[in-house]
CSV table of C-alpha atoms and ligand atoms in Angstrom, one decimal:
chain,number,residue,atom,x,y,z
A,888,MET,CA,8.2,-13.3,6.0
A,889,ALA,CA,9.5,-9.8,4.9
A,890,ALA,CA,10.0,-7.1,7.2
A,891,MET,CA,7.1,-4.8,7.1
A,892,LEU,CA,6.9,-0.9,6.7
A,893,LYS,CA,5.2,0.8,9.4
A,894,PRO,CA,2.8,2.9,7.8
A,895,LEU,CA,2.1,6.6,9.3
A,896,ARG,CA,-1.1,7.6,10.0
A,897,ILE,CA,-1.4,11.2,9.1
A,898,LEU,CA,-4.2,13.3,8.2
A,899,LEU,CA,-3.2,14.3,4.4
A,900,SER,CA,-3.9,18.2,4.1
A,901,THR,CA,-6.1,19.2,1.3
A,902,SER,CA,-5.9,22.5,-0.4
A,903,LYS,CA,-9.0,24.1,1.1
A,904,CYS,CA,-8.2,27.3,3.2
A,905,PRO,CA,-9.2,26.8,6.8
A,906,GLN,CA,-11.3,29.4,8.1
A,907,SER,CA,-10.5,32.4,10.3
A,908,ARG,CA,-8.7,31.0,13.6
A,909,SER,CA,-6.2,28.8,11.7
A,910,CYS,CA,-5.8,30.7,8.7
A,911,SER,CA,-2.6,32.0,9.8
A,912,ARG,CA,-1.3,28.3,9.8
A,913,TYR,CA,-2.6,27.9,6.3
A,914,VAL,CA,-1.0,31.0,5.1
A,915,SER,CA,2.5,29.6,6.6
A,916,ARG,CA,2.1,26.2,5.1
A,917,MET,CA,1.3,27.7,1.7
A,918,ARG,CA,4.4,29.8,2.1
A,919,TYR,CA,6.4,26.9,3.0
A,920,VAL,CA,5.2,24.6,0.1
A,921,ASN,CA,6.1,27.6,-2.2
A,922,GLN,CA,9.5,27.6,-1.0
A,923,LEU,CA,10.3,24.1,-1.1
A,924,LYS,CA,9.4,24.4,-5.3
A,925,GLU,CA,11.9,27.3,-5.2
A,926,ASP,CA,14.8,26.1,-3.4
A,927,ASP,CA,16.3,22.8,-4.3
A,928,SER,CA,18.4,22.2,-1.1
A,929,LEU,CA,15.7,23.1,1.2
A,930,CYS,CA,13.4,20.7,-0.6
A,931,ALA,CA,16.2,17.9,-0.6
A,932,GLU,CA,16.4,18.6,3.2
A,933,ALA,CA,12.6,18.3,3.7
A,934,LEU,CA,12.6,15.2,1.5
A,935,GLN,CA,15.0,13.3,4.2
A,936,SER,CA,12.1,13.8,6.9
A,937,SER,CA,8.9,13.7,4.8
A,938,HIS,CA,5.7,11.7,4.5
A,939,ILE,CA,5.9,9.6,1.2
A,940,MET,CA,2.8,8.1,-0.8
A,941,LEU,CA,3.7,5.0,-3.0
A,942,PHE,CA,2.7,4.5,-6.4
A,943,HIS,CA,3.4,1.6,-8.9
A,944,ARG,CA,3.2,2.5,-12.5
A,945,LEU,CA,1.0,4.9,-11.5
A,946,SER,CA,-1.3,3.1,-9.3
A,947,PRO,CA,-1.6,4.3,-5.4
A,948,LEU,CA,-0.5,2.0,-2.6
A,949,LEU,CA,-3.9,1.6,-0.6
A,950,GLN,CA,-4.0,-0.3,2.9
A,951,PRO,CA,-7.0,-1.7,4.4
A,952,ALA,CA,-8.6,0.8,7.3
A,953,GLU,CA,-11.6,0.7,9.5
A,954,ARG,CA,-14.9,-1.0,8.4
A,955,GLY,CA,-14.0,-2.1,5.2
A,956,THR,CA,-12.6,1.2,4.0
A,957,PHE,CA,-9.2,1.8,2.4
A,958,THR,CA,-6.6,4.6,3.0
A,959,PRO,CA,-3.5,5.8,0.9
A,960,ALA,CA,-0.7,4.1,2.6
A,961,THR,CA,2.1,7.0,3.7
A,962,PHE,CA,5.5,6.1,5.0
A,963,SER,CA,8.7,8.0,6.5
A,964,SER,CA,11.4,8.7,3.9
A,965,SER,CA,13.9,6.6,6.1
A,966,ASP,CA,11.3,3.4,6.1
A,967,VAL,CA,11.2,4.0,2.2
A,968,GLN,CA,15.0,4.2,2.1
A,969,LEU,CA,15.4,0.8,4.2
A,970,MET,CA,12.7,-0.8,1.9
A,971,LEU,CA,14.6,0.3,-1.4
A,972,GLU,CA,17.7,-1.2,0.3
A,973,ARG,CA,16.1,-4.5,1.4
A,974,LEU,CA,14.6,-4.9,-2.2
A,975,GLY,CA,18.2,-4.6,-3.5
A,976,HIS,CA,17.4,-1.2,-5.1
A,977,ASP,CA,19.6,2.0,-5.2
A,978,ARG,CA,18.0,4.2,-2.2
A,979,CYS,CA,18.7,7.2,-4.9
A,980,LEU,CA,15.2,6.4,-6.4
A,981,LEU,CA,13.9,8.6,-3.3
A,982,THR,CA,15.0,11.7,-5.0
A,983,GLU,CA,12.5,10.8,-7.7
A,984,SER,CA,9.8,11.7,-5.2
A,985,VAL,CA,7.4,14.6,-6.4
A,986,LEU,CA,6.4,17.2,-3.8
A,987,VAL,CA,2.5,17.1,-3.2
A,988,GLY,CA,1.9,19.3,-0.4
A,989,CYS,CA,2.6,19.9,3.3
A,990,SER,CA,0.7,18.2,6.4
A,991,GLU,CA,-0.8,20.7,9.1
A,992,GLU,CA,2.3,20.3,10.8
A,993,ASN,CA,4.4,21.8,8.1
A,994,GLN,CA,5.6,18.3,7.2
A,995,ALA,CA,6.3,18.2,3.4
A,996,GLN,CA,4.4,15.3,1.6
A,997,PHE,CA,5.8,13.7,-1.5
A,998,CYS,CA,4.7,10.8,-3.8
A,999,LEU,CA,7.0,8.1,-5.5
A,1000,ASP,CA,6.6,5.8,-8.3
A,1001,VAL,CA,8.5,2.4,-7.5
A,1002,GLY,CA,7.5,1.0,-11.0
A,1003,GLU,CA,11.2,-0.2,-11.3
A,1004,LEU,CA,10.5,-2.6,-8.1
A,1005,ASP,CA,8.7,-5.8,-8.1
A,1006,GLN,CA,5.2,-5.0,-7.7
A,1007,ALA,CA,4.4,-8.1,-5.2
A,1008,ALA,CA,7.5,-7.6,-3.2
A,1009,VAL,CA,6.8,-4.0,-2.2
A,1010,GLU,CA,3.2,-5.0,-1.6
A,1011,ASP,CA,4.2,-7.6,0.7
A,1012,GLU,CA,6.7,-5.3,2.7
A,1013,CYS,CA,4.0,-2.4,3.0
A,1014,GLU,CA,1.0,-4.7,3.8
A,1015,GLY,CA,-1.0,-2.8,1.0
A,1016,ASN,CA,-2.1,-3.3,-2.4
A,1017,PHE,CA,-1.3,-1.0,-5.6
A,1018,VAL,CA,-4.9,-0.3,-6.9
A,1019,GLU,CA,-5.8,1.3,-10.3
A,1020,LEU,CA,-6.5,4.9,-9.8
A,1021,ARG,CA,-10.2,4.6,-10.9
A,1022,LYS,CA,-10.6,2.0,-8.6
A,1023,SER,CA,-8.9,3.7,-5.8
A,1024,PHE,CA,-11.7,6.4,-6.2
A,1025,PHE,CA,-14.4,4.2,-5.0
A,1026,LEU,CA,-12.5,3.1,-2.3
A,1027,LEU,CA,-11.0,6.2,-0.6
A,1028,THR,CA,-12.9,9.2,1.2
A,1029,ALA,CA,-13.5,12.6,-0.3
A,1030,ALA,CA,-10.7,14.1,1.7
A,1031,GLU,CA,-8.2,11.6,0.4
A,1032,VAL,CA,-9.0,11.6,-3.2
A,1033,PRO,CA,-7.7,15.0,-4.3
A,1034,ILE,CA,-4.0,14.2,-3.1
A,1035,VAL,CA,-3.8,10.9,-4.5
A,1036,ALA,CA,-5.2,12.2,-7.9
A,1037,LYS,CA,-2.5,15.0,-7.9
A,1038,GLY,CA,0.2,12.8,-7.1
A,1039,GLN,CA,-0.6,10.3,-9.9
A,1040,ALA,CA,-1.1,13.3,-12.3
A,1041,LEU,CA,2.5,15.0,-11.3
A,1042,LEU,CA,4.2,11.5,-11.5
A,1043,ARG,CA,2.5,10.9,-15.0
A,1044,TRP,CA,3.5,14.2,-16.2
A,1045,HIS,CA,7.2,13.7,-15.3
A,1046,GLN,CA,7.0,10.2,-16.7
A,1047,THR,CA,5.7,11.8,-20.4
A,1048,ASN,CA,7.7,14.9,-20.4
A,1049,ARG,CA,11.5,13.7,-20.2
A,1050,PHE,CA,12.3,15.4,-23.5
A,1051,CYS,CA,12.0,19.0,-24.7
A,1052,CYS,CA,9.3,19.0,-27.2
A,1053,ALA,CA,11.1,22.3,-28.8
A,1054,THR,CA,14.6,20.7,-29.1
A,1055,GLY,CA,14.3,17.2,-28.3
A,1056,GLN,CA,16.9,17.3,-25.6
A,1057,PRO,CA,16.4,15.7,-22.2
A,1058,THR,CA,14.6,17.8,-19.5
A,1059,HIS,CA,15.9,18.0,-15.9
A,1060,ARG,CA,13.4,18.2,-13.1
A,1061,ASN,CA,13.9,20.3,-10.0
A,1062,GLN,CA,13.7,18.9,-6.2
A,1063,ALA,CA,10.2,19.4,-5.8
A,1064,GLY,CA,9.1,18.2,-9.2
A,1065,SER,CA,7.1,21.3,-10.0
A,1066,GLN,CA,8.8,22.0,-13.2
A,1067,ARG,CA,11.4,20.5,-16.0
A,1068,VAL,CA,14.2,22.5,-17.6
A,1069,CYS,CA,15.7,22.0,-21.1
A,1070,ARG,CA,19.2,22.9,-20.4
A,1071,SER,CA,20.2,23.3,-24.0
A,1072,SER,CA,17.4,26.1,-24.7
A,1073,GLY,CA,16.7,27.3,-21.1
A,1074,THR,CA,12.9,26.3,-21.6
A,1075,VAL,CA,11.2,25.7,-18.5
A,1076,HIS,CA,8.1,23.3,-18.6
A,1077,TYR,CA,5.4,23.2,-16.1
A,1078,PRO,CA,2.8,20.5,-15.5
A,1079,THR,CA,-0.3,21.3,-17.4
A,1080,MET,CA,-4.1,20.6,-16.9
A,1081,SER,CA,-6.7,20.7,-20.2
A,1082,PRO,CA,-9.6,23.1,-19.2
A,1083,VAL,CA,-12.8,21.2,-19.7
A,1084,VAL,CA,-16.6,22.6,-19.1
A,1085,ILE,CA,-19.1,20.4,-17.5
A,1086,VAL,CA,-22.5,21.6,-17.3
A,1087,LEU,CA,-25.9,20.3,-16.0
A,1088,VAL,CA,-28.7,21.6,-18.0
A,1089,SER,CA,-32.0,21.9,-16.7
A,1090,ASP,CA,-35.3,23.2,-18.4
A,1091,GLY,CA,-36.9,24.1,-14.8
A,1092,LYS,CA,-38.3,20.9,-14.0
A,1093,ARG,CA,-35.8,18.3,-15.4
A,1094,CYS,CA,-32.2,18.0,-15.7
A,1095,LEU,CA,-30.3,16.6,-18.9
A,1096,LEU,CA,-27.7,14.0,-18.6
A,1097,GLY,CA,-25.9,12.0,-21.5
A,1098,ARG,CA,-23.7,8.8,-21.6
A,1099,GLN,CA,-20.8,7.9,-23.7
A,1100,SER,CA,-20.2,4.2,-24.9
A,1101,SER,CA,-17.2,4.1,-22.8
A,1102,PHE,CA,-19.0,5.0,-19.4
A,1103,PRO,CA,-19.9,1.8,-16.9
A,1104,ARG,CA,-22.9,0.2,-17.6
A,1105,GLY,CA,-26.0,2.4,-16.8
A,1106,MET,CA,-24.0,5.7,-16.1
A,1107,TYR,CA,-25.1,9.1,-17.0
A,1108,SER,CA,-23.4,12.1,-16.1
A,1109,ALA,CA,-23.7,16.1,-17.0
A,1110,LEU,CA,-22.4,17.2,-20.5
A,1111,ALA,CA,-18.5,17.9,-20.8
A,1112,GLY,CA,-16.2,19.2,-23.1
A,1113,PHE,CA,-12.7,20.3,-23.6
A,1114,CYS,CA,-12.4,24.1,-24.3
A,1115,ASP,CA,-10.9,24.8,-27.7
A,1116,MET,CA,-8.3,27.4,-27.9
A,1117,GLY,CA,-9.1,31.0,-27.4
A,1118,GLU,CA,-12.8,30.1,-26.1
A,1119,SER,CA,-14.2,31.7,-22.6
A,1120,VAL,CA,-15.9,29.3,-20.3
A,1121,GLU,CA,-19.2,30.5,-21.7
A,1122,GLU,CA,-18.4,30.0,-25.1
A,1123,THR,CA,-16.9,26.4,-24.5
A,1124,LEU,CA,-20.2,25.5,-22.6
A,1125,CYS,CA,-22.7,26.8,-25.3
A,1126,ARG,CA,-20.7,25.2,-28.1
A,1127,GLU,CA,-20.5,21.8,-26.4
A,1128,VAL,CA,-24.5,21.9,-25.5
A,1129,ALA,CA,-25.2,22.8,-29.0
A,1130,GLU,CA,-22.7,20.0,-30.4
A,1131,GLU,CA,-23.6,17.2,-28.2
A,1132,VAL,CA,-27.5,17.8,-28.0
A,1133,GLY,CA,-28.4,20.5,-30.4
A,1134,LEU,CA,-29.7,23.0,-27.7
A,1135,GLU,CA,-29.1,26.7,-27.1
A,1136,VAL,CA,-28.9,27.6,-23.4
A,1137,ASP,CA,-30.2,30.9,-21.9
A,1138,SER,CA,-28.2,31.5,-18.9
A,1139,ILE,CA,-25.1,30.2,-17.1
A,1140,SER,CA,-24.1,30.2,-13.6
A,1141,TYR,CA,-20.8,28.9,-12.3
A,1142,SER,CA,-20.7,26.3,-9.4
A,1143,SER,CA,-17.4,25.0,-8.7
A,1144,SER,CA,-14.0,23.3,-10.2
A,1145,GLN,CA,-12.0,20.3,-9.7
A,1146,HIS,CA,-8.9,18.8,-11.0
A,1147,TRP,CA,-9.7,15.5,-12.7
A,1148,PRO,CA,-6.8,12.9,-13.6
A,1149,PHE,CA,-8.4,11.1,-16.3
A,1150,PRO,CA,-7.4,10.8,-19.2
A,1151,HIS,CA,-4.6,13.2,-18.7
A,1152,SER,CA,-5.2,15.8,-16.0
A,1153,SER,CA,-8.4,18.1,-16.9
A,1154,PHE,CA,-9.4,21.2,-15.0
A,1155,MET,CA,-13.1,21.0,-14.9
A,1156,LEU,CA,-15.1,24.0,-14.7
A,1157,GLY,CA,-18.7,23.0,-13.1
A,1158,CYS,CA,-21.6,25.1,-14.4
A,1159,HIS,CA,-25.4,25.1,-14.3
A,1160,ALA,CA,-27.3,26.5,-17.6
A,1161,SER,CA,-31.1,26.6,-18.8
A,1162,VAL,CA,-32.8,26.1,-21.4
A,1163,SER,CA,-36.6,27.5,-22.2
A,1164,PRO,CA,-39.1,24.8,-21.5
A,1165,ALA,CA,-40.3,25.5,-24.9
A,1166,HIS,CA,-37.1,24.4,-26.6
A,1167,THR,CA,-36.0,21.0,-25.2
A,1168,GLN,CA,-36.3,18.8,-28.2
A,1169,LEU,CA,-32.9,16.9,-28.3
A,1170,ASP,CA,-30.8,16.3,-31.5
A,1171,VAL,CA,-28.0,14.0,-30.1
A,1172,ASP,CA,-24.9,13.5,-31.8
A,1173,HIS,CA,-24.2,10.0,-31.7
A,1174,THR,CA,-20.7,10.2,-32.7
A,1175,GLU,CA,-19.9,11.8,-29.3
A,1176,LEU,CA,-22.7,10.4,-26.7
A,1177,GLU,CA,-24.5,6.8,-27.0
A,1178,ASP,CA,-27.6,8.3,-25.5
A,1179,ALA,CA,-28.6,11.8,-23.8
A,1180,ARG,CA,-32.2,12.4,-22.0
A,1181,TRP,CA,-34.0,14.6,-19.7
A,1182,PHE,CA,-34.5,13.1,-16.1
A,1183,SER,CA,-37.3,14.1,-13.7
A,1184,LEU,CA,-36.4,14.9,-10.0
A,1185,GLU,CA,-37.9,11.6,-8.8
A,1186,GLU,CA,-35.6,9.9,-11.4
A,1187,ILE,CA,-32.3,11.5,-9.8
A,1188,THR,CA,-33.6,11.5,-6.2
A,1189,SER,CA,-33.3,7.6,-6.5
A,1190,ALA,CA,-30.4,7.2,-8.8
A,1191,LEU,CA,-28.7,9.3,-6.2
A,1192,GLN,CA,-29.7,6.7,-3.6
A,1193,MET,CA,-28.0,3.6,-5.4
A,1194,LYS,CA,-25.1,2.6,-3.5
A,1195,SER,CA,-23.4,0.5,-6.0
A,1196,PRO,CA,-23.2,0.4,-10.0
A,1197,PRO,CA,-25.6,-2.2,-11.6
A,1198,ARG,CA,-24.3,-5.6,-11.9
A,1199,ARG,CA,-24.5,-8.0,-15.0
A,1200,GLY,CA,-28.2,-9.5,-14.6
A,1201,ASP,CA,-29.8,-6.6,-12.6
A,1202,PRO,CA,-32.5,-4.8,-13.9
A,1203,PRO,CA,-31.4,-1.7,-16.2
A,1204,GLY,CA,-31.0,1.0,-13.8
A,1205,VAL,CA,-29.5,4.7,-13.8
A,1206,TRP,CA,-26.1,5.2,-12.2
A,1207,LEU,CA,-24.5,8.6,-11.5
A,1208,PRO,CA,-20.9,9.4,-11.3
A,1209,PRO,CA,-19.1,8.6,-8.1
A,1210,LYS,CA,-19.6,11.1,-5.2
A,1211,HIS,CA,-16.2,12.6,-5.6
A,1212,ALA,CA,-16.8,13.7,-9.2
A,1213,ILE,CA,-17.9,17.1,-9.8
A,1214,GLY,CA,-20.6,15.5,-12.1
A,1215,HIS,CA,-22.1,14.1,-9.0
A,1216,ARG,CA,-21.9,17.6,-7.2
A,1217,LEU,CA,-23.5,19.2,-9.9
A,1218,ILE,CA,-26.5,16.9,-9.8
A,1219,THR,CA,-26.8,17.1,-6.1
A,1220,GLU,CA,-26.7,20.9,-6.0
A,1221,TRP,CA,-29.7,20.8,-8.8
A,1222,MET,CA,-31.8,18.1,-6.7
A,1223,GLU,CA,-31.5,19.9,-3.7
A,1224,ARG,CA,-32.4,23.4,-5.7
A,1225,GLN,CA,-35.6,21.5,-7.0
A,1226,GLN,CA,-36.7,20.1,-3.5
A,1227,SER,CA,-36.3,23.4,-2.0
A,1228,GLY,CA,-38.3,24.9,-4.8
A,1229,GLU,CA,-41.1,22.4,-4.4
A,1230,ARG,CA,-41.2,23.2,-0.5
A,1231,GLY,CA,-41.6,26.6,-1.6
A,1232,GLU,CA,-38.2,28.1,-0.1
B,543,NAI,N1,-15.5,14.8,-13.4
B,543,NAI,C1,-16.9,14.4,-13.8
B,543,NAI,O1,-17.8,14.4,-13.4
B,543,NAI,C2,-16.9,14.1,-15.4
B,543,NAI,C3,-15.4,14.3,-15.8
B,543,NAI,N2,-15.4,14.1,-17.4
B,543,NAI,C4,-14.3,14.3,-18.1
B,543,NAI,O2,-14.6,15.3,-18.9
B,543,NAI,C5,-13.5,15.3,-20.0
B,543,NAI,C6,-14.1,15.7,-21.4
B,543,NAI,O3,-15.1,15.2,-21.6
B,543,NAI,P1,-15.5,14.8,-23.1
B,543,NAI,O4,-16.9,14.5,-23.2
B,543,NAI,O5,-14.8,13.4,-23.5
B,543,NAI,O6,-14.9,16.0,-24.1
B,543,NAI,P2,-15.4,16.4,-25.5
B,543,NAI,O7,-16.9,16.4,-25.6
B,543,NAI,O8,-14.5,17.5,-25.9
B,543,NAI,O9,-15.0,15.2,-26.6
B,543,NAI,C7,-13.9,14.6,-26.4
B,543,NAI,C8,-12.8,14.7,-27.8
B,543,NAI,O10,-12.4,16.2,-27.8
B,543,NAI,C9,-11.1,16.2,-28.5
B,543,NAI,N3,-10.2,16.9,-27.6
B,543,NAI,C10,-9.9,18.2,-27.7
B,543,NAI,N4,-9.4,18.8,-26.8
B,543,NAI,C11,-8.9,17.5,-26.1
B,543,NAI,C12,-7.8,17.5,-25.1
B,543,NAI,N5,-7.4,18.5,-24.3
B,543,NAI,N6,-7.7,16.2,-24.4
B,543,NAI,C13,-8.4,15.2,-25.0
B,543,NAI,N7,-9.3,15.1,-26.0
B,543,NAI,C14,-9.7,16.6,-26.6
B,543,NAI,C15,-10.7,14.7,-28.6
B,543,NAI,O11,-11.1,14.7,-30.0
B,543,NAI,C16,-11.7,14.0,-27.8
B,543,NAI,O12,-12.0,12.6,-28.4
B,543,NAI,C17,-13.2,13.8,-20.1
B,543,NAI,O13,-11.9,13.4,-20.1
B,543,NAI,C18,-13.9,13.1,-18.9
B,543,NAI,O14,-13.1,12.4,-18.1
B,543,NAI,C19,-16.7,14.1,-18.3
B,543,NAI,C20,-17.8,13.8,-17.4
B,543,NAI,C21,-17.9,13.7,-15.9
B,544,MG,MG1,-18.2,15.7,-24.3
């Protein structure tokens, strides 16, 4: 039986600013993370006493937790070093960890991809399983998803940016993994996200959802589209709605934003928009969307109550994005607004 790595049960910090009383701790934490990005030797020292989440070819390692749930497995750096040795691997691999944040106790948190090691051997050592990121999203809590998504996105960015796109020369990362430098030209490369606008359109009584052929069976979501170079959020929103369903929106309001790791790190800007009830006839571009249609409050309310996606053989039902997705948040906001409108609030 392989020696087991003892997981650390720590509360992973989110990027949310805590309120009032603990705000100074938040400030010191953010400044510490910034220092780690700037100072390679401080970061190398922090790595030696850090918490590390493991990935294997970009799939996070999850461990079973209470009541059938799962949690991202986190280990001390010394335990990871011992595991690397036991599996006959150079402990230098640890230095390829990337910084993802810092706990409430100012303990640096890193991610490491051990894709060079045998997957089953690591799973055995760690009493966990590497689970593809999309599946992980359905297994983790809302508090755990952002840091796992961030870790995977950063690891993927390093794996795909080993050479400078201007000179073709190798790039070299800093210790935190927050940048890569091309030494021949001095160009500094930073991790990138593609801005996407996601919008829930309403005609006052119904909301508009679409589905792409690649979506899971029965799933509909708010309309989304990548920003073109030079566009404002408002311009992207109006263009995408016009392109995909042939409507012109009247008014726009901002809701919230989210980093979305699929397919290659999008920065999702979530908005609500309205169209006149007199102009709701859809002209769907079927090259982009398999279907788009208006949904009543009753349809949305019952779809939000579905606990699992429809299986093969089930009656066709509408399935909405998972609760960690910003599309879910926009739909829930719309439903709550409609319900309070119906109650006359
Ligand atoms: N978190 C959520 O709730 C949801 C997230 N999304 C995400 O939003 C993103 C955009 O939605 P789509 O309707 O697919 O966009 P879209 O309507 O702009 O169409 C995608 C097409 O845009 C082009 N494109 C332009 N810039 C691109 C870039 N930077 N990266 C990739 N393709 C680019 C490509 O030709 C691609 O096929 C998707 O990646 C999807 O994962 C979509 C719906 C819900
Ligand atoms: Mg789209």
